[in-house]
Amino acid sequence: MGDLSLIKDIQQDKLSKEELIKCLDIPHNYVLSNTILKIVRKGIKEDEVIEKLAKLKIYMKKENKLFGIETVGHLAVAALFALNSEKSIKKYIEIMSELSECDKECIESIVKNKTFEV
């Protein structure tokens, strides 16, 4: 399956929860961003999801830009906040404490703009 057809399947809700979780391992900006949005909107809060989202913080480089200056990594960290579980919030706070002010502002902007709402 190509990346574009995979993105379409993610957007059209054709993947199982397990398939969505596996998509968090695909190093493609738009596959990752669509997967993150879908996981939050579905409220998938498993430990595996939280750990994978936390690992995606490495995608805060220019080549991972989605819109404006926000990146896949910013979206992933904001998703931890949006999932709003004890473990996801703890991981969000931990990651935020390590970031630059610029990265924090990007993440807070995503959260404030209610990016994860349908």
PDB file of C-alpha atoms in Angstrom:
ATOM      1  CA  MET A   1       0.000   0.000   0.000  1.00  0.00           C
ATOM      2  CA  GLY A   2       1.396   3.389  -0.990  1.00  0.00           C
ATOM      3  CA  ASP A   3       1.621   6.311   1.404  1.00  0.00           C
ATOM      4  CA  LEU A   4      -1.181   8.228  -0.317  1.00  0.00           C
ATOM      5  CA  SER A   5      -3.631   5.329  -0.229  1.00  0.00           C
ATOM      6  CA  LEU A   6      -2.655   4.685   3.397  1.00  0.00           C
ATOM      7  CA  ILE A   7      -3.391   8.319   4.277  1.00  0.00           C
ATOM      8  CA  LYS A   8      -6.774   8.004   2.572  1.00  0.00           C
ATOM      9  CA  ASP A   9      -7.534   4.827   4.543  1.00  0.00           C
ATOM     10  CA  ILE A  10      -6.576   6.578   7.792  1.00  0.00           C
ATOM     11  CA  GLN A  11      -8.787   9.563   6.988  1.00  0.00           C
ATOM     12  CA  GLN A  12     -11.705   7.358   5.953  1.00  0.00           C
ATOM     13  CA  ASP A  13     -11.496   5.289   9.149  1.00  0.00           C
ATOM     14  CA  LYS A  14     -10.682   2.044   7.329  1.00  0.00           C
ATOM     15  CA  LEU A  15      -7.899   0.894   9.690  1.00  0.00           C
ATOM     16  CA  SER A  16      -8.236  -1.060  12.910  1.00  0.00           C
ATOM     17  CA  LYS A  17      -6.848   0.283  16.152  1.00  0.00           C
ATOM     18  CA  GLU A  18      -3.864  -2.061  15.838  1.00  0.00           C
ATOM     19  CA  GLU A  19      -3.174  -0.903  12.271  1.00  0.00           C
ATOM     20  CA  LEU A  20      -3.337   2.743  13.364  1.00  0.00           C
ATOM     21  CA  ILE A  21      -0.857   2.094  16.154  1.00  0.00           C
ATOM     22  CA  LYS A  22       1.519   0.456  13.657  1.00  0.00           C
ATOM     23  CA  CYS A  23       1.257   3.553  11.435  1.00  0.00           C
ATOM     24  CA  LEU A  24       3.047   5.509  14.179  1.00  0.00           C
ATOM     25  CA  ASP A  25       6.185   3.641  13.070  1.00  0.00           C
ATOM     26  CA  ILE A  26       6.046   4.887   9.467  1.00  0.00           C
ATOM     27  CA  PRO A  27       8.542   7.756   8.974  1.00  0.00           C
ATOM     28  CA  HIS A  28       6.349   9.839   6.673  1.00  0.00           C
ATOM     29  CA  ASN A  29       5.173  13.276   7.856  1.00  0.00           C
ATOM     30  CA  TYR A  30       1.642  13.052   6.507  1.00  0.00           C
ATOM     31  CA  VAL A  31       1.079   9.416   7.459  1.00  0.00           C
ATOM     32  CA  LEU A  32       2.202  10.294  10.992  1.00  0.00           C
ATOM     33  CA  SER A  33       0.162  13.490  11.247  1.00  0.00           C
ATOM     34  CA  ASN A  34      -3.029  11.836   9.993  1.00  0.00           C
ATOM     35  CA  THR A  35      -2.460   8.870  12.294  1.00  0.00           C
ATOM     36  CA  ILE A  36      -1.892  11.110  15.315  1.00  0.00           C
ATOM     37  CA  LEU A  37      -5.083  13.057  14.619  1.00  0.00           C
ATOM     38  CA  LYS A  38      -7.105   9.863  14.182  1.00  0.00           C
ATOM     39  CA  ILE A  39      -5.699   8.254  17.344  1.00  0.00           C
ATOM     40  CA  VAL A  40      -6.591  11.288  19.454  1.00  0.00           C
ATOM     41  CA  ARG A  41     -10.053  11.612  17.923  1.00  0.00           C
ATOM     42  CA  LYS A  42     -10.688   7.929  18.644  1.00  0.00           C
ATOM     43  CA  GLY A  43      -9.317   8.293  22.175  1.00  0.00           C
ATOM     44  CA  ILE A  44      -6.776   5.469  21.841  1.00  0.00           C
ATOM     45  CA  LYS A  45      -4.765   5.783  25.073  1.00  0.00           C
ATOM     46  CA  GLU A  46      -2.847   2.509  25.343  1.00  0.00           C
ATOM     47  CA  ASP A  47       0.622   2.634  26.877  1.00  0.00           C
ATOM     48  CA  GLU A  48       2.112   1.645  23.511  1.00  0.00           C
ATOM     49  CA  VAL A  49       0.525   4.714  21.884  1.00  0.00           C
ATOM     50  CA  ILE A  50       1.818   7.032  24.594  1.00  0.00           C
ATOM     51  CA  GLU A  51       5.344   5.661  24.242  1.00  0.00           C
ATOM     52  CA  LYS A  52       5.284   5.929  20.446  1.00  0.00           C
ATOM     53  CA  LEU A  53       3.958   9.498  20.567  1.00  0.00           C
ATOM     54  CA  ALA A  54       6.693  10.417  23.048  1.00  0.00           C
ATOM     55  CA  LYS A  55       9.343   8.980  20.715  1.00  0.00           C
ATOM     56  CA  LEU A  56       8.004  11.105  17.853  1.00  0.00           C
ATOM     57  CA  LYS A  57       9.321  14.217  19.608  1.00  0.00           C
ATOM     58  CA  ILE A  58      12.452  13.687  17.501  1.00  0.00           C
ATOM     59  CA  TYR A  59      10.438  14.918  14.490  1.00  0.00           C
ATOM     60  CA  MET A  60      10.764  18.623  15.407  1.00  0.00           C
ATOM     61  CA  LYS A  61      13.112  19.483  12.543  1.00  0.00           C
ATOM     62  CA  LYS A  62      12.444  21.699   9.521  1.00  0.00           C
ATOM     63  CA  GLU A  63      12.041  18.652   7.292  1.00  0.00           C
ATOM     64  CA  ASN A  64       9.149  17.507   9.496  1.00  0.00           C
ATOM     65  CA  LYS A  65       7.181  20.740   9.076  1.00  0.00           C
ATOM     66  CA  LEU A  66       3.424  20.397   8.676  1.00  0.00           C
ATOM     67  CA  PHE A  67       2.016  23.931   8.780  1.00  0.00           C
ATOM     68  CA  GLY A  68       3.708  27.202   9.645  1.00  0.00           C
ATOM     69  CA  ILE A  69       6.597  26.221  11.878  1.00  0.00           C
ATOM     70  CA  GLU A  70       4.774  23.350  13.556  1.00  0.00           C
ATOM     71  CA  THR A  71       6.110  19.848  12.977  1.00  0.00           C
ATOM     72  CA  VAL A  72       5.110  16.218  13.402  1.00  0.00           C
ATOM     73  CA  GLY A  73       7.001  16.235  16.713  1.00  0.00           C
ATOM     74  CA  HIS A  74       5.021  19.215  17.990  1.00  0.00           C
ATOM     75  CA  LEU A  75       1.779  17.502  16.979  1.00  0.00           C
ATOM     76  CA  ALA A  76       2.811  14.267  18.730  1.00  0.00           C
ATOM     77  CA  VAL A  77       3.591  16.031  22.005  1.00  0.00           C
ATOM     78  CA  ALA A  78       0.343  18.030  21.806  1.00  0.00           C
ATOM     79  CA  ALA A  79      -1.456  14.717  21.267  1.00  0.00           C
ATOM     80  CA  LEU A  80      -0.148  13.496  24.617  1.00  0.00           C
ATOM     81  CA  PHE A  81      -1.899  16.458  26.238  1.00  0.00           C
ATOM     82  CA  ALA A  82      -5.072  15.923  24.191  1.00  0.00           C
ATOM     83  CA  LEU A  83      -5.320  12.238  25.158  1.00  0.00           C
ATOM     84  CA  ASN A  84      -5.702  13.483  28.730  1.00  0.00           C
ATOM     85  CA  SER A  85      -4.853  10.272  30.574  1.00  0.00           C
ATOM     86  CA  GLU A  86      -2.695  10.160  33.678  1.00  0.00           C
ATOM     87  CA  LYS A  87       0.195   8.587  31.763  1.00  0.00           C
ATOM     88  CA  SER A  88      -0.073  10.833  28.706  1.00  0.00           C
ATOM     89  CA  ILE A  89      -0.172  14.020  30.795  1.00  0.00           C
ATOM     90  CA  LYS A  90       2.824  12.851  32.840  1.00  0.00           C
ATOM     91  CA  LYS A  91       4.777  12.197  29.620  1.00  0.00           C
ATOM     92  CA  TYR A  92       3.657  15.554  28.176  1.00  0.00           C
ATOM     93  CA  ILE A  93       4.941  17.431  31.251  1.00  0.00           C
ATOM     94  CA  GLU A  94       8.216  15.491  31.165  1.00  0.00           C
ATOM     95  CA  ILE A  95       8.845  16.282  27.494  1.00  0.00           C
ATOM     96  CA  MET A  96       7.777  19.926  27.783  1.00  0.00           C
ATOM     97  CA  SER A  97      10.302  20.456  30.584  1.00  0.00           C
ATOM     98  CA  GLU A  98      13.113  19.509  28.167  1.00  0.00           C
ATOM     99  CA  LEU A  99      12.103  21.725  25.220  1.00  0.00           C
ATOM    100  CA  SER A 100      13.071  25.181  24.028  1.00  0.00           C
ATOM    101  CA  GLU A 101      10.610  28.051  24.470  1.00  0.00           C
ATOM    102  CA  CYS A 102       9.974  28.046  20.718  1.00  0.00           C
ATOM    103  CA  ASP A 103       9.018  24.358  20.699  1.00  0.00           C
ATOM    104  CA  LYS A 104       6.813  24.839  23.767  1.00  0.00           C
ATOM    105  CA  GLU A 105       5.003  27.715  22.058  1.00  0.00           C
ATOM    106  CA  CYS A 106       4.373  25.597  18.953  1.00  0.00           C
ATOM    107  CA  ILE A 107       2.910  22.776  21.026  1.00  0.00           C
ATOM    108  CA  GLU A 108       0.787  25.120  23.136  1.00  0.00           C
ATOM    109  CA  SER A 109      -0.521  26.722  19.930  1.00  0.00           C
ATOM    110  CA  ILE A 110      -1.645  23.316  18.628  1.00  0.00           C
ATOM    111  CA  VAL A 111      -3.395  22.588  21.930  1.00  0.00           C
ATOM    112  CA  LYS A 112      -5.078  26.027  22.079  1.00  0.00           C
ATOM    113  CA  ASN A 113      -6.252  25.843  18.472  1.00  0.00           C
ATOM    114  CA  LYS A 114      -8.155  22.643  19.300  1.00  0.00           C
ATOM    115  CA  THR A 115      -6.458  20.877  16.396  1.00  0.00           C
ATOM    116  CA  PHE A 116      -7.729  17.491  17.567  1.00  0.00           C
ATOM    117  CA  GLU A 117     -11.422  18.355  17.589  1.00  0.00           C
ATOM    118  CA  VAL A 118     -13.553  17.125  14.705  1.00  0.00           C
TER     119      VAL A 118
END
